[in-house]
Each structure stands twice: as C-alpha cells, then as structure tokens.
mmCIF file of C-alpha atoms and ligand atoms in Angstrom:
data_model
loop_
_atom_site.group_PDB
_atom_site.id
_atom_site.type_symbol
_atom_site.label_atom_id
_atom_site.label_comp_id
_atom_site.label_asym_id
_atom_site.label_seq_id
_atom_site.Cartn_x
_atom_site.Cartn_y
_atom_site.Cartn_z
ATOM 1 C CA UNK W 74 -9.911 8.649 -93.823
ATOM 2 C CA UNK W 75 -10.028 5.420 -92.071
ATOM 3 C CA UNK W 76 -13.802 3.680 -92.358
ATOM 4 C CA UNK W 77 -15.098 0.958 -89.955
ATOM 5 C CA UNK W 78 -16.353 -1.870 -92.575
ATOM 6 C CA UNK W 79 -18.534 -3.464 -89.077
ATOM 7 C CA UNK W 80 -21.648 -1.954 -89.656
ATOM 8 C CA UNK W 81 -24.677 -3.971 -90.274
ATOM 9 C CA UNK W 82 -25.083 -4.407 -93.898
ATOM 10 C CA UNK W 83 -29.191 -3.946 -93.776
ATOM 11 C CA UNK W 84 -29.095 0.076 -93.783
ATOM 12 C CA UNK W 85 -29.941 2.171 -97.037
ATOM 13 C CA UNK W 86 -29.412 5.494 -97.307
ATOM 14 C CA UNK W 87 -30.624 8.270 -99.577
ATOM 15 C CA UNK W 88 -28.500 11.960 -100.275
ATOM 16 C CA UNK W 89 -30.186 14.691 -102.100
ATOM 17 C CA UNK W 90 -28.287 17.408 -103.418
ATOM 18 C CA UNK W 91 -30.388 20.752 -102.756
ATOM 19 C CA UNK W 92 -32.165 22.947 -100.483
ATOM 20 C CA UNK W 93 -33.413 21.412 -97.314
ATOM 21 C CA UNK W 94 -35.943 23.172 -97.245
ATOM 22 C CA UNK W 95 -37.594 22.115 -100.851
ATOM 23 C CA UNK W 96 -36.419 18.473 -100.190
ATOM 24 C CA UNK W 97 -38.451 18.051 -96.579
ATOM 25 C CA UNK W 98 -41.830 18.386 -97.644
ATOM 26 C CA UNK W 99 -41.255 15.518 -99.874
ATOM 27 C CA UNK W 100 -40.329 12.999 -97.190
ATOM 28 C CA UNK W 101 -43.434 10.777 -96.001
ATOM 29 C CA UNK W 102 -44.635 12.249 -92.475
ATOM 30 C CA UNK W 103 -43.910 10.645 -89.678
ATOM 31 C CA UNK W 104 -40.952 8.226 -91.139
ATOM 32 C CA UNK W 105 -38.258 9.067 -89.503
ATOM 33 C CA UNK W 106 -37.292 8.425 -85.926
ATOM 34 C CA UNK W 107 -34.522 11.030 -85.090
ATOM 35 C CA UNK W 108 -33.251 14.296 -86.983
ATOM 36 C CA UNK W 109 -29.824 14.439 -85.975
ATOM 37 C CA UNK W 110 -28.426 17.587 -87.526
ATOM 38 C CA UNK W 111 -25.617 20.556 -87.959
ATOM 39 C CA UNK W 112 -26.934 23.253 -89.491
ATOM 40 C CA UNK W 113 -24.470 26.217 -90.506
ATOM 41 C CA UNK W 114 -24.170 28.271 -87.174
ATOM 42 C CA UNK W 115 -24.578 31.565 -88.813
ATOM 43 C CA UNK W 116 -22.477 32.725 -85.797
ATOM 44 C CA UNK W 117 -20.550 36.592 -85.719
ATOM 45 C CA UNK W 118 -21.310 39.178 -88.353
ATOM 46 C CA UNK W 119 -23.142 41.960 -86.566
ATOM 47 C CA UNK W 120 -22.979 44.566 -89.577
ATOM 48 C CA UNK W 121 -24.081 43.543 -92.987
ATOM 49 C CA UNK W 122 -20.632 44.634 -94.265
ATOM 50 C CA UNK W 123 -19.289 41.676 -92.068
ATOM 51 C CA UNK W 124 -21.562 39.301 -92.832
ATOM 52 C CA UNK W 125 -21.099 39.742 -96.459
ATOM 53 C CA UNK W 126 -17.082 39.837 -96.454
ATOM 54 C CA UNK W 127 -16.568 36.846 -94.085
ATOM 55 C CA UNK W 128 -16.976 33.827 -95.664
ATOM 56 C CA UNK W 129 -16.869 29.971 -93.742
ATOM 57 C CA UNK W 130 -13.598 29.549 -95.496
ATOM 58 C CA UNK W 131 -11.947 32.810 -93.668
ATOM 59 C CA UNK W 132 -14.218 32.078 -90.284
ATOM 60 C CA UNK W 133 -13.205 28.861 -89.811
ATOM 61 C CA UNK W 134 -10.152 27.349 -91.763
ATOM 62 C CA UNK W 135 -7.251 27.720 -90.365
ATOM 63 C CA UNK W 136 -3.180 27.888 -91.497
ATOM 64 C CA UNK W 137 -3.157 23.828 -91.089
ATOM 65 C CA UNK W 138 -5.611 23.723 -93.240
ATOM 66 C CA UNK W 139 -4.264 25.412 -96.033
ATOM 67 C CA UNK W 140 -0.890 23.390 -96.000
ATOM 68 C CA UNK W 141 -2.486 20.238 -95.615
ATOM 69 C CA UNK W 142 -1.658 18.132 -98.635
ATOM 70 C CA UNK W 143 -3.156 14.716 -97.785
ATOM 71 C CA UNK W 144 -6.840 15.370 -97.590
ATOM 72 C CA UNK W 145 -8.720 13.999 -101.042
ATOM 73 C CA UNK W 146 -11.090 16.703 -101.116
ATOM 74 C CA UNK W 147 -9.979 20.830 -100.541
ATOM 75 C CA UNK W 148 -11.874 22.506 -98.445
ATOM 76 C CA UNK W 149 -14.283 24.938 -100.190
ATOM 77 C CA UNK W 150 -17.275 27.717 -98.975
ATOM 78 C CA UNK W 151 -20.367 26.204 -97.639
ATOM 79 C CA UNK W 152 -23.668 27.815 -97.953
ATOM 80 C CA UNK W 153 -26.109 29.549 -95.984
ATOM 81 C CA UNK W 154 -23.882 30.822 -93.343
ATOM 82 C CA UNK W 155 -24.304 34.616 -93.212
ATOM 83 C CA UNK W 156 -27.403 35.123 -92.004
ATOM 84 C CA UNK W 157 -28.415 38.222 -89.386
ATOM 85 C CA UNK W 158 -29.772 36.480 -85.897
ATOM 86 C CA UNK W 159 -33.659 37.058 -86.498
ATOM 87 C CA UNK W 160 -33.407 35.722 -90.293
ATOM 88 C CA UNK W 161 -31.153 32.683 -88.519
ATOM 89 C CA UNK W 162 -33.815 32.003 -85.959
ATOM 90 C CA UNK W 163 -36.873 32.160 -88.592
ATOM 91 C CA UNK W 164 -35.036 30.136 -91.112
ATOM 92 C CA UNK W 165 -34.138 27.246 -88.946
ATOM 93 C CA UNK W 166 -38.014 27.244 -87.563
ATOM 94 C CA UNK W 167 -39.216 26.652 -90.866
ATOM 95 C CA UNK W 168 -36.384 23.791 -91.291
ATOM 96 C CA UNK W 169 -37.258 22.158 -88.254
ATOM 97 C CA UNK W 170 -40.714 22.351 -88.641
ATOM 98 C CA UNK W 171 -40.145 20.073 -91.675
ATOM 99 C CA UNK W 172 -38.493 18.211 -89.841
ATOM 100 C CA UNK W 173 -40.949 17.627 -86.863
ATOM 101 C CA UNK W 174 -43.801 16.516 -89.566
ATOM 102 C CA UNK W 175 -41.174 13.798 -91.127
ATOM 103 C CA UNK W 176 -40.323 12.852 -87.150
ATOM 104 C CA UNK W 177 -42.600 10.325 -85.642
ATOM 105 C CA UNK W 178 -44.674 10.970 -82.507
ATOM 106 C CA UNK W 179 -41.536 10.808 -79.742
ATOM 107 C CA UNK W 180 -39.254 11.169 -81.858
ATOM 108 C CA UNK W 181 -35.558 13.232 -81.569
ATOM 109 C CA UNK W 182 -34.395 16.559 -82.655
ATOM 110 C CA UNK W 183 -30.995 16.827 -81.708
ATOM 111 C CA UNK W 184 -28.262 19.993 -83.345
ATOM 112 C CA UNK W 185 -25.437 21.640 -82.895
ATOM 113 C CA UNK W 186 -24.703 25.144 -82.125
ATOM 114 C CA UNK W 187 -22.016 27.302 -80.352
ATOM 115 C CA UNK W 188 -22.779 30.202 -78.037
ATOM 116 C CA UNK W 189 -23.926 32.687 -79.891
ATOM 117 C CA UNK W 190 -26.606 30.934 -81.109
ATOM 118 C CA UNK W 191 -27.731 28.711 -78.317
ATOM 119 C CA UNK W 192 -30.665 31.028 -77.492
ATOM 120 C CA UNK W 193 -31.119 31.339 -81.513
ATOM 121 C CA UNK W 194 -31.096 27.703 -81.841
ATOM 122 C CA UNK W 195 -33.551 26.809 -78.907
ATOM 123 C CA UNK W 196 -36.147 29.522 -79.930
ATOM 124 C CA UNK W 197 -36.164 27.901 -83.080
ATOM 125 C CA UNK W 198 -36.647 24.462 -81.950
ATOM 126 C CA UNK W 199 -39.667 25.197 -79.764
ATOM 127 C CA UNK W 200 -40.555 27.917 -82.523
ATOM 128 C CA UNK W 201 -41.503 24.614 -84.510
ATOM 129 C CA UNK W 202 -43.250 23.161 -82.586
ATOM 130 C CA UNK W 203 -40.732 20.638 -80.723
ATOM 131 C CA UNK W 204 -40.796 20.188 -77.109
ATOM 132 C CA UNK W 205 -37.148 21.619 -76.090
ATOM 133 C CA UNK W 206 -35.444 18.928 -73.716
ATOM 134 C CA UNK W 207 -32.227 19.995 -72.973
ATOM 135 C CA UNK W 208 -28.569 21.302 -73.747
ATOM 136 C CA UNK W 209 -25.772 18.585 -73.668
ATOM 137 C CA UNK W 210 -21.838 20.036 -73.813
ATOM 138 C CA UNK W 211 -19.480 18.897 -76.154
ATOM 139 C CA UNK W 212 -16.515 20.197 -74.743
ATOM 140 C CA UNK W 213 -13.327 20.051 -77.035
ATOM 141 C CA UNK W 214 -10.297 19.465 -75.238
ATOM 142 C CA UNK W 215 -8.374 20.664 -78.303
ATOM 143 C CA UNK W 216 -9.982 24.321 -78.387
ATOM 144 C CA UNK W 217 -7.555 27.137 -79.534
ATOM 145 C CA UNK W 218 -6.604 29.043 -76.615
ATOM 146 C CA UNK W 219 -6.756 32.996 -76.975
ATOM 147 C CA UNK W 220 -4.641 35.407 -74.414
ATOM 148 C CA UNK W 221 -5.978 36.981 -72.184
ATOM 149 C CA UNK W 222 -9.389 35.308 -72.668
ATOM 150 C CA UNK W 223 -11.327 32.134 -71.797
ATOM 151 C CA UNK W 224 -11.490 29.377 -74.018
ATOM 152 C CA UNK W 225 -14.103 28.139 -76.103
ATOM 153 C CA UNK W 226 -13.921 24.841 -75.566
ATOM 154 C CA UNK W 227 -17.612 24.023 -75.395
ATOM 155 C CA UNK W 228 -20.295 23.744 -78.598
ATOM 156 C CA UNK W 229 -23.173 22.927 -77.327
ATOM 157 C CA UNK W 230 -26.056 19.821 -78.735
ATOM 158 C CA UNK W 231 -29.511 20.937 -78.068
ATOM 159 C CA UNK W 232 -32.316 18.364 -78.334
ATOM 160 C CA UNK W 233 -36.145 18.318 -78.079
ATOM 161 C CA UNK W 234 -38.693 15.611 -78.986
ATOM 162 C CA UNK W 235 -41.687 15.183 -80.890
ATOM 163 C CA UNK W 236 -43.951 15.633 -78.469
ATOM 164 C CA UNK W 237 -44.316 12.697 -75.481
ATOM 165 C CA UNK W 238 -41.538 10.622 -75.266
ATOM 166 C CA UNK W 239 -41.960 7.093 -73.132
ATOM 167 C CA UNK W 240 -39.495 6.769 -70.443
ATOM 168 C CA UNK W 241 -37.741 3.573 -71.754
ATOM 169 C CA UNK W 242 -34.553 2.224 -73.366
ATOM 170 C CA UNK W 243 -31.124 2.947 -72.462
ATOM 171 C CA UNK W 244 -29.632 5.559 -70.648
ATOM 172 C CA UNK W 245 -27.561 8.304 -72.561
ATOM 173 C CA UNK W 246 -24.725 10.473 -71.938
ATOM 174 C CA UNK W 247 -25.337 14.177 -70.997
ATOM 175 C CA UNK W 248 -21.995 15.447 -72.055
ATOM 176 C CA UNK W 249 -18.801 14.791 -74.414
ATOM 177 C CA UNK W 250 -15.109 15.604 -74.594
ATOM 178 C CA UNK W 251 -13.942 14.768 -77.497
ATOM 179 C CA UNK W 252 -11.380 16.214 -79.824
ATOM 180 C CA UNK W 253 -12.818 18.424 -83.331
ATOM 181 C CA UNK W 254 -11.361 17.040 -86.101
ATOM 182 C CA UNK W 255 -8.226 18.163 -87.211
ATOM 183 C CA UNK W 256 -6.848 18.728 -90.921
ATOM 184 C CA UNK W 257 -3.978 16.307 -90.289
ATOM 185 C CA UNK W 258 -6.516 13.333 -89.738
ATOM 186 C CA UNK W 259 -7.874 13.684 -92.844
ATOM 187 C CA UNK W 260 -10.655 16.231 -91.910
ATOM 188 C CA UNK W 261 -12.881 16.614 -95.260
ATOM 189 C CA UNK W 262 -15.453 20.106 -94.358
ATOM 190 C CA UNK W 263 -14.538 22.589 -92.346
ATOM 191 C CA UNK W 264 -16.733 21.949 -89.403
ATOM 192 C CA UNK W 265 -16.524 18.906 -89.604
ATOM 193 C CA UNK W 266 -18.095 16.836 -86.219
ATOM 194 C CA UNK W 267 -16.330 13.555 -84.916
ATOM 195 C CA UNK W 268 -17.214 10.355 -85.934
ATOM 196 C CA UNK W 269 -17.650 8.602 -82.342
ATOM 197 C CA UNK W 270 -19.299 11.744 -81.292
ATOM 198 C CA UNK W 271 -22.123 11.335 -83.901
ATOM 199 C CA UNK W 272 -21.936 7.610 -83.457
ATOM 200 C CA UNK W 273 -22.931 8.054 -79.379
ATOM 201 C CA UNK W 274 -25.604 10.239 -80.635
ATOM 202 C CA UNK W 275 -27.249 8.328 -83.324
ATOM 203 C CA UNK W 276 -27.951 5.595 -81.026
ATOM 204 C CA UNK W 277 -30.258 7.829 -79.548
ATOM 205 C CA UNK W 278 -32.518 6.222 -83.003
ATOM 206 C CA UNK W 279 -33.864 2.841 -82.329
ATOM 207 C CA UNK W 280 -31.879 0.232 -84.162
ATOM 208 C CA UNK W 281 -32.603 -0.247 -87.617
ATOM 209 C CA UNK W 282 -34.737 3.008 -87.244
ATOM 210 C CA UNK W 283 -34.253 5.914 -89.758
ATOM 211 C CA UNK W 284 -32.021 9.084 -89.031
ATOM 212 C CA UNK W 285 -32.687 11.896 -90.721
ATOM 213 C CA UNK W 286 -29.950 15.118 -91.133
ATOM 214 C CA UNK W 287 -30.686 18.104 -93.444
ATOM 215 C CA UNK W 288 -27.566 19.780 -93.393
ATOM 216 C CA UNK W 289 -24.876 16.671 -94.526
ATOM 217 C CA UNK W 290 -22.199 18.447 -95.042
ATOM 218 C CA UNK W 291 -19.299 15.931 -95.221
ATOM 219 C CA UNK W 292 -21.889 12.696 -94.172
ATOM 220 C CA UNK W 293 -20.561 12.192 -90.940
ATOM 221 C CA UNK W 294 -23.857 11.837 -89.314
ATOM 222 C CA UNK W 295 -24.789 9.286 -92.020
ATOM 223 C CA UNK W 296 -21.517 7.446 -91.734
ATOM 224 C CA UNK W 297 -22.284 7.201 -87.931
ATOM 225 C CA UNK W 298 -25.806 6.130 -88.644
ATOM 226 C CA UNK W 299 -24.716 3.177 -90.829
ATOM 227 C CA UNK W 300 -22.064 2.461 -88.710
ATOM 228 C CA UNK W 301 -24.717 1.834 -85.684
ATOM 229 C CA UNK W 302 -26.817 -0.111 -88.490
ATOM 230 C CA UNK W 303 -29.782 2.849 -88.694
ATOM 231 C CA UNK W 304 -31.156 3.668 -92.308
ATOM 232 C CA UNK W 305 -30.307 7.899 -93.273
ATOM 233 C CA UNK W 306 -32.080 10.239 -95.151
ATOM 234 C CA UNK W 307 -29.663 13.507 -95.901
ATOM 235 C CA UNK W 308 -29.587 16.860 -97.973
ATOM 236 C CA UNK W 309 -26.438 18.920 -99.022
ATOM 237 C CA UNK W 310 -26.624 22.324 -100.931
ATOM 238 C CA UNK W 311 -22.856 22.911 -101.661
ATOM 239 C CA UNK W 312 -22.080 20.652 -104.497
ATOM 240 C CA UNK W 313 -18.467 19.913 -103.372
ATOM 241 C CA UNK W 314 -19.318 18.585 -100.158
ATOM 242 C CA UNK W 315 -22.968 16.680 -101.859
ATOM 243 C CA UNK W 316 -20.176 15.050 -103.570
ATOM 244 C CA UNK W 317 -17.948 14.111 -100.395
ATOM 245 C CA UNK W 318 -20.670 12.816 -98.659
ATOM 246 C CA UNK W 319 -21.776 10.761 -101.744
ATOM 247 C CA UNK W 320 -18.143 9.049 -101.998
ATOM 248 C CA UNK W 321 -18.118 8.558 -98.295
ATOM 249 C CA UNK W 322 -21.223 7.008 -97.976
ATOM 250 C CA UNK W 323 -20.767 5.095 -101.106
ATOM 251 C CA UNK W 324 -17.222 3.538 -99.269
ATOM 252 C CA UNK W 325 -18.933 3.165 -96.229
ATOM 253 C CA UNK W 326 -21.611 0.850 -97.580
ATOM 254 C CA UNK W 327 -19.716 -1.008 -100.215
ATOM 255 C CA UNK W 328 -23.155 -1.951 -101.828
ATOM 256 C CA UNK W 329 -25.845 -0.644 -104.305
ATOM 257 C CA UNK W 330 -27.834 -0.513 -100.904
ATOM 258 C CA UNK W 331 -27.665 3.361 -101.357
ATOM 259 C CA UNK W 332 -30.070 5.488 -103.511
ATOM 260 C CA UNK W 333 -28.487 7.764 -105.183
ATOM 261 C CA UNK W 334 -29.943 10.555 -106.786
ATOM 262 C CA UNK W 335 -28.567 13.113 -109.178
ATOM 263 C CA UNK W 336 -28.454 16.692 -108.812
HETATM 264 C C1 SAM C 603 -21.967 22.780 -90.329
HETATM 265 S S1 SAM C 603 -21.979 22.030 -91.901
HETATM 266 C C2 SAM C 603 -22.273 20.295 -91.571
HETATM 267 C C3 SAM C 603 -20.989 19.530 -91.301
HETATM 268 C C4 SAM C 603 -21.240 18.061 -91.025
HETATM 269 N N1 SAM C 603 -21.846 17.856 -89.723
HETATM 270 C C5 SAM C 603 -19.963 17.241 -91.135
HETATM 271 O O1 SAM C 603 -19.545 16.607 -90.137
HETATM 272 O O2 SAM C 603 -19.352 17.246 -92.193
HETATM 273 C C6 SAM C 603 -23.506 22.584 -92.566
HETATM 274 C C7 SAM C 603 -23.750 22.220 -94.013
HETATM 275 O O3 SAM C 603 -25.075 22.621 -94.380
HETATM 276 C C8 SAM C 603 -25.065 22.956 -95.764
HETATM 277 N N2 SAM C 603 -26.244 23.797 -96.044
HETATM 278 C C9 SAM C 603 -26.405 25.117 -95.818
HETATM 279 N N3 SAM C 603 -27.637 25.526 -96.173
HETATM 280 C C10 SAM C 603 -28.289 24.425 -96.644
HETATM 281 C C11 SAM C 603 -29.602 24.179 -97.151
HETATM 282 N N4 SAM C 603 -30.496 25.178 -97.251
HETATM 283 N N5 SAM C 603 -29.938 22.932 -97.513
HETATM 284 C C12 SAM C 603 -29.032 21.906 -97.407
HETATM 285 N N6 SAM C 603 -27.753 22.074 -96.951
HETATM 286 C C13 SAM C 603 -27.396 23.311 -96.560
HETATM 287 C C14 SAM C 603 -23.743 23.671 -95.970
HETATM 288 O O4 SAM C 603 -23.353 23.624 -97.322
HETATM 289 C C15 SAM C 603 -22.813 22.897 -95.019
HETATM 290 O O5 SAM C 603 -22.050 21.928 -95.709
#
C-alpha cells in the first residue's frame, strides 16, 4: 500500500476495537460532523441454511485473492454479515440512531449498500430518525461481468442529514466511477472501498471537523479523513482487521497524534 504523507498534521484519531453499538453511546452528543460509514451489507441468504453456510470469505473473495502473495495482511471473515432483511433493517436503525445523537444538528449520514439492500438501508436511515437525502451511484467500471445477465456495476451511497441543513459551501458530486480495489494493489479487507472515493466523500465534513465511521473495517474512511486533514472517530469488531486499521492509521499519521486504545 502506497500512503500520501500530505495530509495536514493537526488531525487525531481514535479506533476502538468492539461492538459499535456498545461504543456509540459513549461518544459526547453532538461531536461529530459527518458519519461516513460501510456497514456489512448483509446482502443474499434467503434461507437460514444459507445464511449460516456462506460466510464473507466465500461471498466475496475471489480466486485472485487467494493467490495473492504480496498483501501484508490475509484476508479473514468479518462479522455481522448474515443477518435475515428485517433483523438487517432493525439492527442498522439502532446503529444509526447512535449515530444521529453523536452527529451535530446538520450534520451527514452517508453509507454504502448494494441493491438488495438499498430499500433496507434507507428504511433504516429514516427509521432513526435522519432526514433521507438522496442515493448517489458508485458505478465500478471494473464489475465482473456474468453471461447472459446485466452487470452489477453500481453500489449505491445513500445519505441523509441531521435534520436542517443550510444551503452553503461547496458543491458535491452526485455520482462516481471508480475502480473497487483489487487484490493485486494491495487490497487489505475484502470489501474494501477506494481511497479517492472516500477522500471525495469526506470532504463532505467541514475541514478540521470530525468524521465519524462505525464499521472501520480496513480504515479507509479514516485514512481518507486524515488525508483531507478531518479528525476520525472509528470502531472495528473483527480483531484482524481492528488491527489493520490500527497499523494503517498509525503509518498514515506518523505521530503519537492517535489515541490508541486496547482491546
Ligand atoms: C464492509 S466492511 C468495511 C470495509 C471498509 N470500508 C474498508 O474500506 O476497509 C464492514 C466491517 O464492519 C465490521 N463490523 C461488523 N459488525 C460490527 C459491529 N457490530 N461493530 C463494529 N464493527 C462491525 C466488520 O468486521 C467489517 O470489517
């Protein structure tokens, strides 16, 4: 992996290792001024059978991934990605509920989903109490293509606010095409997002403001953020990739800026 040393060296950062769920209600209300977030997609599984025999690993890694010798960390299981559709939609409520009470008044919700769980993923957000804004496409030009179907290219970022939001600031895009990362270029989780997408959409945060993402994963959204010189607050549940983001975060500051804290 290739970081970006440019950043502004002002932001601090802060990764717990848990359940997002417990961690939120400790964060100070109102504190943060965008959740910017990738929650497992709990996507396929109809049957409980299927849900219970398909793990991320299986759903999403691929034969590239398997041979691919260079990346520092292996790819392992994440967590929390077999739930049915109604526990999916009430279990991401309550997370973004938490959420909306750490957000400031006007402040950003923004997460990914594919599909399947758009409607999921909107009921949820509104479900909590956030005023749904919109659906922006993140169409990936590198999709596999299936015969005799259509593509997937799309995954789709749906945002909402915290309520009013002033009409002021700069103008941002309402779509991307941008390549998911491969396991050839040093990919570290298995879904993971790209680092200029999540840099376009942190900047959504005031500068110097404080991004917030409950579902780290490999960091990516807290690289971004202190790439674009915003502070991050982050959780991670699966101990391998807690770990990941840790080291990545850790390289990407170069400085005791960063609060750790142990598991
Ligand atoms: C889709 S991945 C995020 C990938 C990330 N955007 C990246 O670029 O690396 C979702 C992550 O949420 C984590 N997770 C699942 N349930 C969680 C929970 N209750 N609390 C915190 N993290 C959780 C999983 O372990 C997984 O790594």
């Amino acid at each position: 992996m290739n970081y970006d040393w440019s950043f502004p060296a002002m932001s601090s950062w802060h990764l717990h290792h848990g359940d997002a769920l417990t961690w939120l209600p400790t964060l100070d209300a109102g504190g943060v001024d965008a959740v910017i977030t990738d929650p497992p997609y709990n996507s396929g599984g109809r049957t409980t059978s299927a849900r219970l025999s398909t793990t991320p690993l299986r759903k999403y890694g691929s034969h590239g991934d398997a041979n691919n010798s260079s990346a520092v960390h292996r790819y392992v299981d994440f967590a929390g990605d077999n739930r049915d559709q109604h526990g999916y939609t009430a279990w991401l409520a309550l997370v973004f509920s938490q959420c909306l009470r750490a957000t400031a008044p006007g402040g950003i919700l923004v997460t990914f989903t594919d599909w399947r769980q758009l409607p999921a993923t909107s009921d949820a957000l509104q479900a909590a109490g956030w005023t749904w804004r919109g659906i922006i496409p993140w169409i990936k030009p590198n999709a596999r293509p299936q015969l005799g179907r259509f593509r997937q290219t799309a995954e789709f970022i749906v945002w909402g606010t915290n309520g009013a939001r002033p009409l002021e600031g700069s103008v941002h895009p309402g779509d991307f095409r941008v390549e998911a990362p491969r396991a050839r270029s040093g990919r570290i989780h298995l879904t993971e997002k790209p680092l200029d997408l999540m840099r376009a959409l942190v900047r959504i945060a005031p500068e110097a403001g404080t991004v917030l993402d409950p579902f780290v994963g490999a960091g990516t959204t807290g690289h971004a953020a202190l790439m674009e010189g915003r502070s991050f607050l982050g959780a991670e549940i699966t101990e391998h990739y807690h770990r990941a983001a840790v080291d990545r975060l850790t390289a990407a500051a170069a400085s005791p800026q960063g609060v750790l804290e142990a598991a």
